[in-house]
Amino acid sequence: MPWPTIRSGSDFLRTFLIGAGLCWSVGFVVIALCYQLELYADGAMFSYAVAVQDVWAFHWHNISGRMSVFLLILLPAEVLVGLTGDPSAGILFYGLLFYLAPLAGLIGTLAADCSRNRIIFVYACCSTALLCPLVFGFPSEMWLAHAMFWPTLAVSHYASRTVGGTALVCAMLLTLAFTHEGALVLTFSIVAMLALRGFRDASFLRAAAILIVVLAASAAVKIMIPPDEYYADVLVRAALHFFDPAIFQVSIVALLFTTIVAYAVLLLVLSKLAPDRAYLFAAVIVAIALAIYWLRLDHAIHASSRYHLRTALVIVTPVFGALAALFAIYRDGRLLAAEAERSAACSRIDAPHVGVCGRNCKIPGGMEPVQRSGSGPRQQRRIRPSARGWALRFIGTNRLHREPAILVFDHAISFRDPC
C-alpha cells in the first residue's frame, strides 16, 4: 500500500504485517531451495526415503499420527521419483512442497476468511512472520501444522452450514490434527475459540462434534499402526520433554523478548513527543539497533535450537488465533449475540425467544404500537414496555463508533400505553 493511502497507524501496521508475512513465505521457499535445506538434519533421512521410494516402511509407520505430512508432502515426492526415475527431482519436489506450506496456508486463509477487514488473515501473516523463522530450516512437522492452523480457523468460523461446508470443516480439522501430535492442542484451541460465539452457535456445535470424530480417529490410528519397539520409547521421551522450559533458554528467544520490550518502552516515550508517528520512529530505532547487533556483536548460531522451538508454535500460535477469533467475532457482532444469549439464560423470566435486532431488521411480532394524538410530555412517553427485569435491554454494537443499537427482547413482550 503506497504511503499516501495509509490513513492511520493501524492501517500502516496492518499493511506491514501482511507484507512481512507474505515476504517471509516467499523467502522461505527461495532460501530453502537455494541452500538445499531439505537435506538438513532429519531432512536428510526423509530425502533418502523419498529417493528409494520407501518413505512409509523406512520411518513414517512409526509416526502414524503425522499422516498428513506423509500424504501431502512425502508421498507426492515419492510418486514423482517413480514417474521420472530421477531421485534428485523427487528430493527437490519434497523440499518445495514442505517450504511452500506457509505461503499455501496464507492463500487458503485469505480465501476462507470472511471477517471484517480480513482480521484472521492479518493475524496469520503476523504469526508467520514472527514464529516461522524460529524453526525455519529444521524439518519439523509443526511447520505444516502452523500452516494448516490458520485456514482451518477461518473455515471453522465461516464455512457454510451445509453438507459441503461441514465436510470441508471436518477435512480441515482432520488434516490439522494429523500433522503432529502437538497439533491436537491447536485443534482443541480452534473449537474453544468458536465457543466465543455462544455454546448454542451452530459453528461451535459442528466443530465440537467433529472434534469427537478427530479424537476417535487419532486413537484408532495409534492403535492400528503402533510404532516399532525402539521408536515407541523414543517418542515417549520426546513427548515428556516437549514442554520443557529449558527449550526457551536460547539466545534467539532472549533477543526476541528484548526487542519487544525495547519497542514497547520506545513507543511509550515517543508517544509523548510525536504521538502521530511514535510507532514508526520506535520501529526504525529498533531495526537499526538489531542491524548493528547482528552485524557487529552477535556470534550465536541458531541451528539445532530450531528443532526445540517447535514448542513455541504449539504455545504461541493458539494465542494469536484466540486474538484473531475474538476480534473477528466482535466485529461481526457475534460476540454481542453470545452475550445476549448468556444473559437470557441467566435471567429468571421465561423467554420463549430472544432475538437480536440490528440495522434494517424486522421485529417479528411482540410489539403493539400505541397511536396518540397531541403533544407534550405525555406524548413522549407513549410507548413503554410492560415486562420487567431482563426482558428489554439495549446493547451498543460498537462503543467506538456511532452505529445503531441492538435491541434484545422477549418475543412475547407486549408494548402498551401505561396511561
Short mmCIF file of C-alpha atoms in Angstrom, two decimals:
data_model
loop_
_atom_site.label_atom_id
_atom_site.label_comp_id
_atom_site.label_asym_id
_atom_site.label_seq_id
_atom_site.Cartn_x
_atom_site.Cartn_y
_atom_site.Cartn_z
CA MET A 1 0.00 0.00 0.00
CA PRO A 2 1.55 3.38 -1.02
CA TRP A 3 2.36 5.74 1.82
CA PRO A 4 -0.22 8.44 0.85
CA THR A 5 -3.09 5.94 1.13
CA ILE A 6 -2.18 4.92 4.68
CA ARG A 7 -4.68 6.76 6.84
CA SER A 8 -3.66 5.74 10.34
CA GLY A 9 -1.19 3.81 12.41
CA SER A 10 -3.46 0.77 12.39
CA ASP A 11 -3.57 0.79 8.58
CA PHE A 12 0.21 1.02 8.46
CA LEU A 13 0.59 -1.84 10.93
CA ARG A 14 -1.88 -4.00 9.02
CA THR A 15 -0.07 -3.37 5.74
CA PHE A 16 3.30 -4.01 7.34
CA LEU A 17 2.20 -7.32 8.87
CA ILE A 18 0.66 -8.58 5.65
CA GLY A 19 3.77 -7.62 3.71
CA ALA A 20 6.08 -9.22 6.27
CA GLY A 21 4.10 -12.46 6.29
CA LEU A 22 3.99 -12.75 2.51
CA CYS A 23 7.66 -11.81 2.06
CA TRP A 24 8.77 -14.37 4.63
CA SER A 25 6.58 -17.02 2.98
CA VAL A 26 8.20 -16.45 -0.39
CA GLY A 27 11.64 -16.12 1.18
CA PHE A 28 11.31 -19.50 2.89
CA VAL A 29 10.94 -21.24 -0.46
CA VAL A 30 13.74 -19.35 -2.20
CA ILE A 31 16.27 -19.71 0.63
CA ALA A 32 15.44 -23.36 1.31
CA LEU A 33 15.80 -24.46 -2.29
CA CYS A 34 18.93 -22.39 -2.94
CA TYR A 35 20.72 -23.86 0.09
CA GLN A 36 19.15 -27.34 -0.13
CA LEU A 37 17.72 -27.18 3.36
CA GLU A 38 15.62 -30.26 2.61
CA LEU A 39 18.85 -32.18 3.31
CA TYR A 40 19.43 -30.57 6.71
CA ALA A 41 19.18 -32.68 9.91
CA ASP A 42 16.28 -35.17 9.74
CA GLY A 43 15.57 -33.91 6.24
CA ALA A 44 18.50 -36.00 5.01
CA MET A 45 16.76 -39.16 6.26
CA PHE A 46 13.45 -38.14 4.73
CA SER A 47 15.15 -37.25 1.44
CA TYR A 48 16.84 -40.65 1.31
CA ALA A 49 13.50 -42.36 1.94
CA VAL A 50 11.97 -40.38 -0.94
CA ALA A 51 14.86 -41.28 -3.23
CA VAL A 52 14.45 -45.02 -2.61
CA GLN A 53 10.63 -44.73 -2.73
CA ASP A 54 10.10 -46.29 0.68
CA VAL A 55 9.07 -43.45 3.00
CA TRP A 56 6.37 -45.37 4.87
CA ALA A 57 8.37 -48.50 5.62
CA PHE A 58 11.59 -46.60 6.24
CA HIS A 59 10.28 -44.36 9.01
CA TRP A 60 6.77 -42.99 8.72
CA HIS A 61 4.95 -46.07 10.02
CA ASN A 62 6.49 -45.20 13.38
CA ILE A 63 4.79 -41.79 13.42
CA SER A 64 1.37 -42.63 12.00
CA GLY A 65 -0.12 -39.69 13.89
CA ARG A 66 1.60 -37.43 11.35
CA MET A 67 -0.20 -38.92 8.39
CA SER A 68 -0.99 -35.56 6.80
CA VAL A 69 2.68 -34.75 6.22
CA PHE A 70 3.16 -38.12 4.55
CA LEU A 71 0.13 -37.77 2.28
CA LEU A 72 0.59 -34.11 1.34
CA ILE A 73 4.37 -33.83 1.01
CA LEU A 74 6.35 -37.06 1.07
CA LEU A 75 4.06 -39.35 -0.92
CA PRO A 76 3.77 -36.95 -3.91
CA ALA A 77 7.56 -36.61 -3.96
CA GLU A 78 7.92 -40.40 -3.86
CA VAL A 79 5.43 -40.76 -6.71
CA LEU A 80 7.41 -38.23 -8.76
CA VAL A 81 10.55 -40.33 -8.34
CA GLY A 82 8.65 -43.35 -9.62
CA LEU A 83 7.32 -41.44 -12.64
CA THR A 84 10.57 -39.74 -13.64
CA GLY A 85 13.16 -42.19 -12.35
CA ASP A 86 15.09 -39.19 -11.02
CA PRO A 87 15.67 -39.26 -7.22
CA SER A 88 17.05 -35.71 -7.19
CA ALA A 89 13.84 -34.40 -8.73
CA GLY A 90 11.81 -36.12 -6.02
CA ILE A 91 14.01 -34.69 -3.27
CA LEU A 92 13.73 -31.20 -4.75
CA PHE A 93 9.96 -31.59 -5.01
CA TYR A 94 9.81 -32.70 -1.38
CA GLY A 95 11.67 -29.56 -0.32
CA LEU A 96 9.43 -27.38 -2.49
CA LEU A 97 6.21 -28.78 -1.02
CA PHE A 98 7.47 -28.59 2.55
CA TYR A 99 8.70 -24.99 2.45
CA LEU A 100 5.78 -23.84 0.31
CA ALA A 101 3.36 -24.72 3.13
CA PRO A 102 3.30 -21.27 4.86
CA LEU A 103 2.51 -19.46 1.61
CA ALA A 104 -0.19 -22.00 0.73
CA GLY A 105 -1.63 -21.60 4.23
CA LEU A 106 -1.83 -17.82 3.87
CA ILE A 107 -3.51 -18.11 0.48
CA GLY A 108 -6.04 -20.56 1.90
CA THR A 109 -6.68 -18.29 4.88
CA LEU A 110 -7.27 -15.30 2.61
CA ALA A 111 -9.75 -17.31 0.56
CA ALA A 112 -11.68 -18.62 3.59
CA ASP A 113 -11.60 -15.52 5.79
CA CYS A 114 -14.88 -13.60 5.61
CA SER A 115 -14.25 -11.48 8.70
CA ARG A 116 -14.33 -7.72 8.57
CA ASN A 117 -11.02 -6.37 7.19
CA ARG A 118 -9.77 -9.99 6.93
CA ILE A 119 -8.56 -9.86 10.52
CA ILE A 120 -7.80 -13.61 10.66
CA PHE A 121 -5.59 -13.30 7.58
CA VAL A 122 -3.73 -10.37 9.16
CA TYR A 123 -3.01 -12.38 12.29
CA ALA A 124 -1.95 -15.33 10.14
CA CYS A 125 0.63 -13.12 8.41
CA CYS A 126 1.81 -11.82 11.79
CA SER A 127 2.21 -15.34 13.17
CA THR A 128 4.05 -16.47 10.04
CA ALA A 129 6.49 -13.55 10.21
CA LEU A 130 7.20 -13.90 13.94
CA LEU A 131 7.09 -17.65 14.63
CA CYS A 132 8.07 -19.49 11.47
CA PRO A 133 11.61 -18.01 11.27
CA LEU A 134 12.31 -19.57 14.69
CA VAL A 135 12.01 -23.10 13.26
CA PHE A 136 12.81 -22.43 9.60
CA GLY A 137 15.30 -24.91 8.22
CA PHE A 138 14.55 -27.82 10.52
CA PRO A 139 12.06 -30.30 9.02
CA SER A 140 9.60 -30.36 11.93
CA GLU A 141 6.05 -31.43 11.15
CA MET A 142 4.87 -28.50 13.27
CA TRP A 143 5.86 -26.37 10.28
CA LEU A 144 2.92 -27.83 8.37
CA ALA A 145 0.70 -27.72 11.48
CA HIS A 146 1.18 -23.96 11.72
CA ALA A 147 0.41 -23.56 8.02
CA MET A 148 -2.79 -25.63 8.38
CA PHE A 149 -3.97 -23.90 11.55
CA TRP A 150 -4.94 -20.57 10.01
CA PRO A 151 -7.08 -21.71 7.06
CA THR A 152 -8.70 -24.26 9.38
CA LEU A 153 -9.56 -21.49 11.84
CA ALA A 154 -11.09 -19.37 9.08
CA VAL A 155 -13.04 -22.28 7.60
CA SER A 156 -14.37 -23.32 11.02
CA HIS A 157 -15.80 -19.83 11.53
CA TYR A 158 -17.13 -19.05 8.08
CA ALA A 159 -17.85 -22.29 6.21
CA SER A 160 -21.47 -22.57 5.12
CA ARG A 161 -23.80 -24.65 7.26
CA THR A 162 -24.40 -27.18 4.52
CA VAL A 163 -23.23 -30.72 3.92
CA GLY A 164 -20.37 -29.41 1.81
CA GLY A 165 -19.35 -26.85 4.42
CA THR A 166 -19.44 -29.43 7.19
CA ALA A 167 -17.37 -31.84 5.10
CA LEU A 168 -14.81 -29.10 4.49
CA VAL A 169 -14.52 -28.28 8.20
CA CYS A 170 -14.16 -31.99 9.00
CA ALA A 171 -11.44 -32.45 6.38
CA MET A 172 -9.51 -29.41 7.57
CA LEU A 173 -9.64 -30.37 11.25
CA LEU A 174 -8.60 -33.95 10.46
CA THR A 175 -5.70 -32.75 8.31
CA LEU A 176 -4.54 -30.38 11.04
CA ALA A 177 -4.78 -32.99 13.79
CA PHE A 178 -2.71 -35.50 11.80
CA THR A 179 0.22 -33.17 11.09
CA HIS A 180 1.78 -33.68 14.53
CA GLU A 181 0.72 -34.90 17.96
CA GLY A 182 1.12 -31.35 19.23
CA ALA A 183 -1.39 -30.20 16.62
CA LEU A 184 -4.16 -31.67 18.76
CA VAL A 185 -3.60 -28.64 21.00
CA LEU A 186 -4.23 -26.40 18.01
CA THR A 187 -7.37 -28.37 17.14
CA PHE A 188 -8.73 -28.02 20.67
CA SER A 189 -7.97 -24.29 20.61
CA ILE A 190 -9.98 -23.75 17.41
CA VAL A 191 -13.06 -25.36 18.96
CA ALA A 192 -12.55 -23.32 22.14
CA MET A 193 -12.40 -20.11 20.08
CA LEU A 194 -15.71 -20.97 18.44
CA ALA A 195 -17.25 -21.09 21.92
CA LEU A 196 -16.93 -17.29 21.96
CA ARG A 197 -19.86 -17.28 19.55
CA GLY A 198 -22.01 -19.00 22.15
CA PHE A 199 -22.44 -22.60 23.17
CA ARG A 200 -25.60 -22.85 21.08
CA ASP A 201 -23.99 -21.46 17.95
CA ALA A 202 -24.18 -23.84 15.00
CA SER A 203 -20.50 -23.38 14.11
CA PHE A 204 -19.40 -24.31 17.62
CA LEU A 205 -21.69 -27.34 17.82
CA ARG A 206 -20.48 -28.53 14.42
CA ALA A 207 -16.81 -28.19 15.35
CA ALA A 208 -17.35 -29.85 18.74
CA ALA A 209 -18.97 -32.86 17.08
CA ILE A 210 -16.16 -33.07 14.53
CA LEU A 211 -13.59 -32.86 17.35
CA ILE A 212 -15.00 -36.08 18.80
CA VAL A 213 -14.54 -37.73 15.41
CA VAL A 214 -10.98 -36.40 15.18
CA LEU A 215 -10.03 -37.74 18.62
CA ALA A 216 -11.56 -41.11 17.82
CA ALA A 217 -9.69 -41.28 14.51
CA SER A 218 -6.41 -40.31 16.18
CA ALA A 219 -6.79 -43.01 18.83
CA ALA A 220 -7.78 -45.61 16.23
CA VAL A 221 -4.73 -44.88 14.06
CA LYS A 222 -2.40 -45.11 17.07
CA ILE A 223 -3.87 -48.49 18.00
CA MET A 224 -3.95 -49.91 14.47
CA ILE A 225 -0.49 -48.67 13.42
CA PRO A 226 1.74 -48.71 16.52
CA PRO A 227 5.42 -47.70 16.29
CA ASP A 228 8.28 -50.17 16.50
CA GLU A 229 9.51 -51.08 19.97
CA TYR A 230 12.58 -48.86 19.77
CA TYR A 231 10.72 -45.81 18.44
CA ALA A 232 7.94 -46.24 20.99
CA ASP A 233 10.37 -45.42 23.81
CA VAL A 234 11.92 -42.58 21.81
CA LEU A 235 8.54 -40.99 21.14
CA VAL A 236 7.54 -41.22 24.80
CA ARG A 237 10.74 -39.47 25.90
CA ALA A 238 10.28 -36.80 23.25
CA ALA A 239 6.69 -36.17 24.36
CA LEU A 240 7.72 -35.82 28.01
CA HIS A 241 10.28 -33.13 27.13
CA PHE A 242 8.15 -31.33 24.55
CA PHE A 243 7.14 -28.58 27.00
CA ASP A 244 10.43 -28.39 28.89
CA PRO A 245 11.04 -24.71 29.90
CA ALA A 246 14.75 -25.17 29.17
CA ILE A 247 13.83 -25.19 25.49
CA PHE A 248 13.39 -21.42 25.57
CA GLN A 249 16.81 -20.74 27.12
CA VAL A 250 18.41 -19.90 23.78
CA SER A 251 19.84 -16.64 22.52
CA ILE A 252 17.25 -16.01 19.82
CA VAL A 253 14.37 -16.15 22.33
CA ALA A 254 16.16 -13.75 24.70
CA LEU A 255 16.80 -11.40 21.77
CA LEU A 256 13.16 -11.58 20.71
CA PHE A 257 11.85 -10.68 24.16
CA THR A 258 14.42 -7.88 24.48
CA THR A 259 13.32 -6.47 21.14
CA ILE A 260 9.65 -6.49 22.14
CA VAL A 261 10.36 -4.79 25.47
CA ALA A 262 12.61 -2.19 23.82
CA TYR A 263 9.95 -1.36 21.24
CA ALA A 264 7.29 -1.02 23.95
CA VAL A 265 9.46 1.35 26.00
CA LEU A 266 10.37 3.45 22.97
CA LEU A 267 6.74 3.63 21.89
CA LEU A 268 5.73 4.80 25.35
CA VAL A 269 8.39 7.51 25.43
CA LEU A 270 7.98 8.70 21.85
CA SER A 271 4.18 8.80 22.06
CA LYS A 272 4.56 11.91 24.22
CA LEU A 273 6.97 13.60 21.81
CA ALA A 274 5.49 12.58 18.45
CA PRO A 275 2.15 10.85 19.01
CA ASP A 276 1.28 10.59 15.31
CA ARG A 277 4.47 8.81 14.26
CA ALA A 278 5.68 7.23 17.51
CA TYR A 279 5.12 3.68 16.24
CA LEU A 280 7.18 4.39 13.12
CA PHE A 281 10.10 6.04 14.92
CA ALA A 282 10.21 3.25 17.51
CA ALA A 283 10.26 0.61 14.78
CA VAL A 284 13.08 2.36 12.90
CA ILE A 285 15.21 2.71 16.05
CA VAL A 286 14.73 -0.96 16.96
CA ALA A 287 15.52 -2.05 13.39
CA ILE A 288 18.77 -0.05 13.36
CA ALA A 289 19.77 -1.45 16.75
CA LEU A 290 19.09 -5.01 15.58
CA ALA A 291 21.11 -4.46 12.40
CA ILE A 292 24.11 -3.21 14.39
CA TYR A 293 23.82 -6.10 16.84
CA TRP A 294 23.59 -8.75 14.13
CA LEU A 295 26.40 -7.32 12.02
CA ARG A 296 28.87 -6.45 14.79
CA LEU A 297 28.07 -8.19 18.06
CA ASP A 298 26.03 -11.34 17.50
CA HIS A 299 28.05 -14.55 17.18
CA ALA A 300 25.39 -17.07 18.23
CA ILE A 301 24.34 -19.87 15.89
CA HIS A 302 20.66 -20.70 15.86
CA ALA A 303 20.89 -24.15 14.28
CA SER A 304 19.79 -27.22 16.24
CA SER A 305 17.79 -24.98 18.60
CA ARG A 306 15.28 -24.60 15.78
CA TYR A 307 14.02 -28.11 16.42
CA HIS A 308 13.19 -27.46 20.07
CA LEU A 309 11.48 -24.16 19.31
CA ARG A 310 8.70 -26.07 17.57
CA THR A 311 7.17 -25.95 21.05
CA ALA A 312 6.77 -22.19 20.57
CA LEU A 313 4.47 -22.89 17.65
CA VAL A 314 2.22 -25.04 19.85
CA ILE A 315 2.07 -22.42 22.62
CA VAL A 316 2.04 -19.07 20.83
CA THR A 317 0.03 -19.93 17.71
CA PRO A 318 -3.21 -20.51 19.68
CA VAL A 319 -2.64 -17.15 21.40
CA PHE A 320 -2.55 -15.36 18.05
CA GLY A 321 -5.50 -17.44 16.93
CA ALA A 322 -7.54 -16.51 20.00
CA LEU A 323 -6.90 -12.80 19.41
CA ALA A 324 -7.85 -13.14 15.76
CA ALA A 325 -11.05 -15.02 16.58
CA LEU A 326 -12.00 -12.57 19.32
CA PHE A 327 -11.64 -9.52 17.08
CA ALA A 328 -13.35 -11.26 14.16
CA ILE A 329 -16.34 -12.30 16.27
CA TYR A 330 -16.57 -8.85 17.85
CA ARG A 331 -16.52 -7.05 14.52
CA ASP A 332 -19.09 -9.45 13.10
CA GLY A 333 -21.40 -8.69 16.02
CA ARG A 334 -21.45 -12.32 17.13
CA LEU A 335 -19.87 -11.56 20.49
CA LEU A 336 -22.84 -9.39 21.43
CA ALA A 337 -25.25 -12.10 20.36
CA ALA A 338 -23.45 -14.61 22.55
CA GLU A 339 -23.56 -12.15 25.45
CA ALA A 340 -27.29 -11.69 24.99
CA GLU A 341 -27.78 -15.44 24.89
CA ARG A 342 -25.90 -15.93 28.15
CA SER A 343 -27.79 -13.08 29.82
CA ALA A 344 -31.13 -14.51 28.77
CA ALA A 345 -30.13 -17.94 30.03
CA CYS A 346 -29.26 -16.46 33.43
CA SER A 347 -32.43 -14.40 33.73
CA ARG A 348 -35.40 -15.59 35.73
CA ILE A 349 -38.03 -14.83 33.13
CA ASP A 350 -39.43 -17.49 30.86
CA ALA A 351 -38.29 -16.21 27.49
CA PRO A 352 -39.54 -18.37 24.61
CA HIS A 353 -37.48 -16.39 22.13
CA VAL A 354 -34.59 -13.96 22.36
CA GLY A 355 -33.69 -12.04 19.24
CA VAL A 356 -31.07 -9.55 18.14
CA CYS A 357 -32.25 -6.69 16.03
CA GLY A 358 -29.63 -4.80 14.05
CA ARG A 359 -29.68 -2.40 11.13
CA ASN A 360 -32.69 -2.60 8.76
CA CYS A 361 -34.18 -5.64 10.50
CA LYS A 362 -37.81 -6.60 11.03
CA ILE A 363 -39.14 -7.34 14.51
CA PRO A 364 -41.32 -10.48 14.29
CA GLY A 365 -44.28 -9.63 16.49
CA GLY A 366 -44.37 -9.00 20.21
CA MET A 367 -44.96 -5.24 19.80
CA GLU A 368 -48.23 -3.34 19.97
CA PRO A 369 -47.61 0.29 18.96
CA VAL A 370 -49.91 2.85 20.50
CA GLN A 371 -51.07 5.84 18.47
CA ARG A 372 -51.90 9.02 20.40
CA SER A 373 -52.61 12.45 19.08
CA GLY A 374 -51.46 15.65 20.67
CA SER A 375 -48.14 16.82 22.03
CA GLY A 376 -46.42 17.42 25.33
CA PRO A 377 -44.58 15.32 27.90
CA ARG A 378 -47.23 12.59 27.84
CA GLN A 379 -46.75 12.14 24.10
CA GLN A 380 -43.04 11.41 24.58
CA ARG A 381 -43.85 8.52 26.95
CA ARG A 382 -46.49 6.91 24.82
CA ILE A 383 -44.74 3.52 24.37
CA ARG A 384 -43.36 1.69 27.38
CA PRO A 385 -42.52 -1.96 27.96
CA SER A 386 -44.86 -3.87 30.24
CA ALA A 387 -42.30 -6.56 31.03
CA ARG A 388 -39.74 -6.35 33.80
CA GLY A 389 -36.22 -7.49 34.58
CA TRP A 390 -34.01 -8.59 31.70
CA ALA A 391 -36.78 -8.70 29.12
CA LEU A 392 -35.76 -5.45 27.45
CA ARG A 393 -32.14 -4.44 27.07
CA PHE A 394 -30.17 -2.21 24.73
CA ILE A 395 -26.66 -3.23 23.69
CA GLY A 396 -24.48 -0.98 21.56
CA THR A 397 -22.90 -2.61 18.53
CA ASN A 398 -19.71 -0.60 18.81
CA ARG A 399 -18.78 1.79 21.58
CA LEU A 400 -16.12 3.48 19.47
CA HIS A 401 -18.32 4.40 16.51
CA ARG A 402 -21.79 5.81 16.05
CA GLU A 403 -23.87 2.88 14.90
CA PRO A 404 -27.45 1.75 15.56
CA ALA A 405 -28.03 -0.13 18.79
CA ILE A 406 -29.06 -3.75 19.09
CA LEU A 407 -32.41 -4.47 20.72
CA VAL A 408 -32.70 -7.76 22.55
CA PHE A 409 -36.25 -8.58 23.60
CA ASP A 410 -38.64 -11.34 24.53
CA HIS A 411 -40.91 -12.49 21.72
CA ALA A 412 -43.96 -12.42 23.95
CA ILE A 413 -43.44 -8.87 25.27
CA SER A 414 -46.35 -6.51 24.68
CA PHE A 415 -45.83 -2.75 24.46
CA ARG A 416 -48.83 -0.77 25.76
CA ASP A 417 -49.64 2.74 26.76
CA PRO A 418 -49.30 2.98 30.55
CA CYS A 419 -51.86 5.81 30.76
#
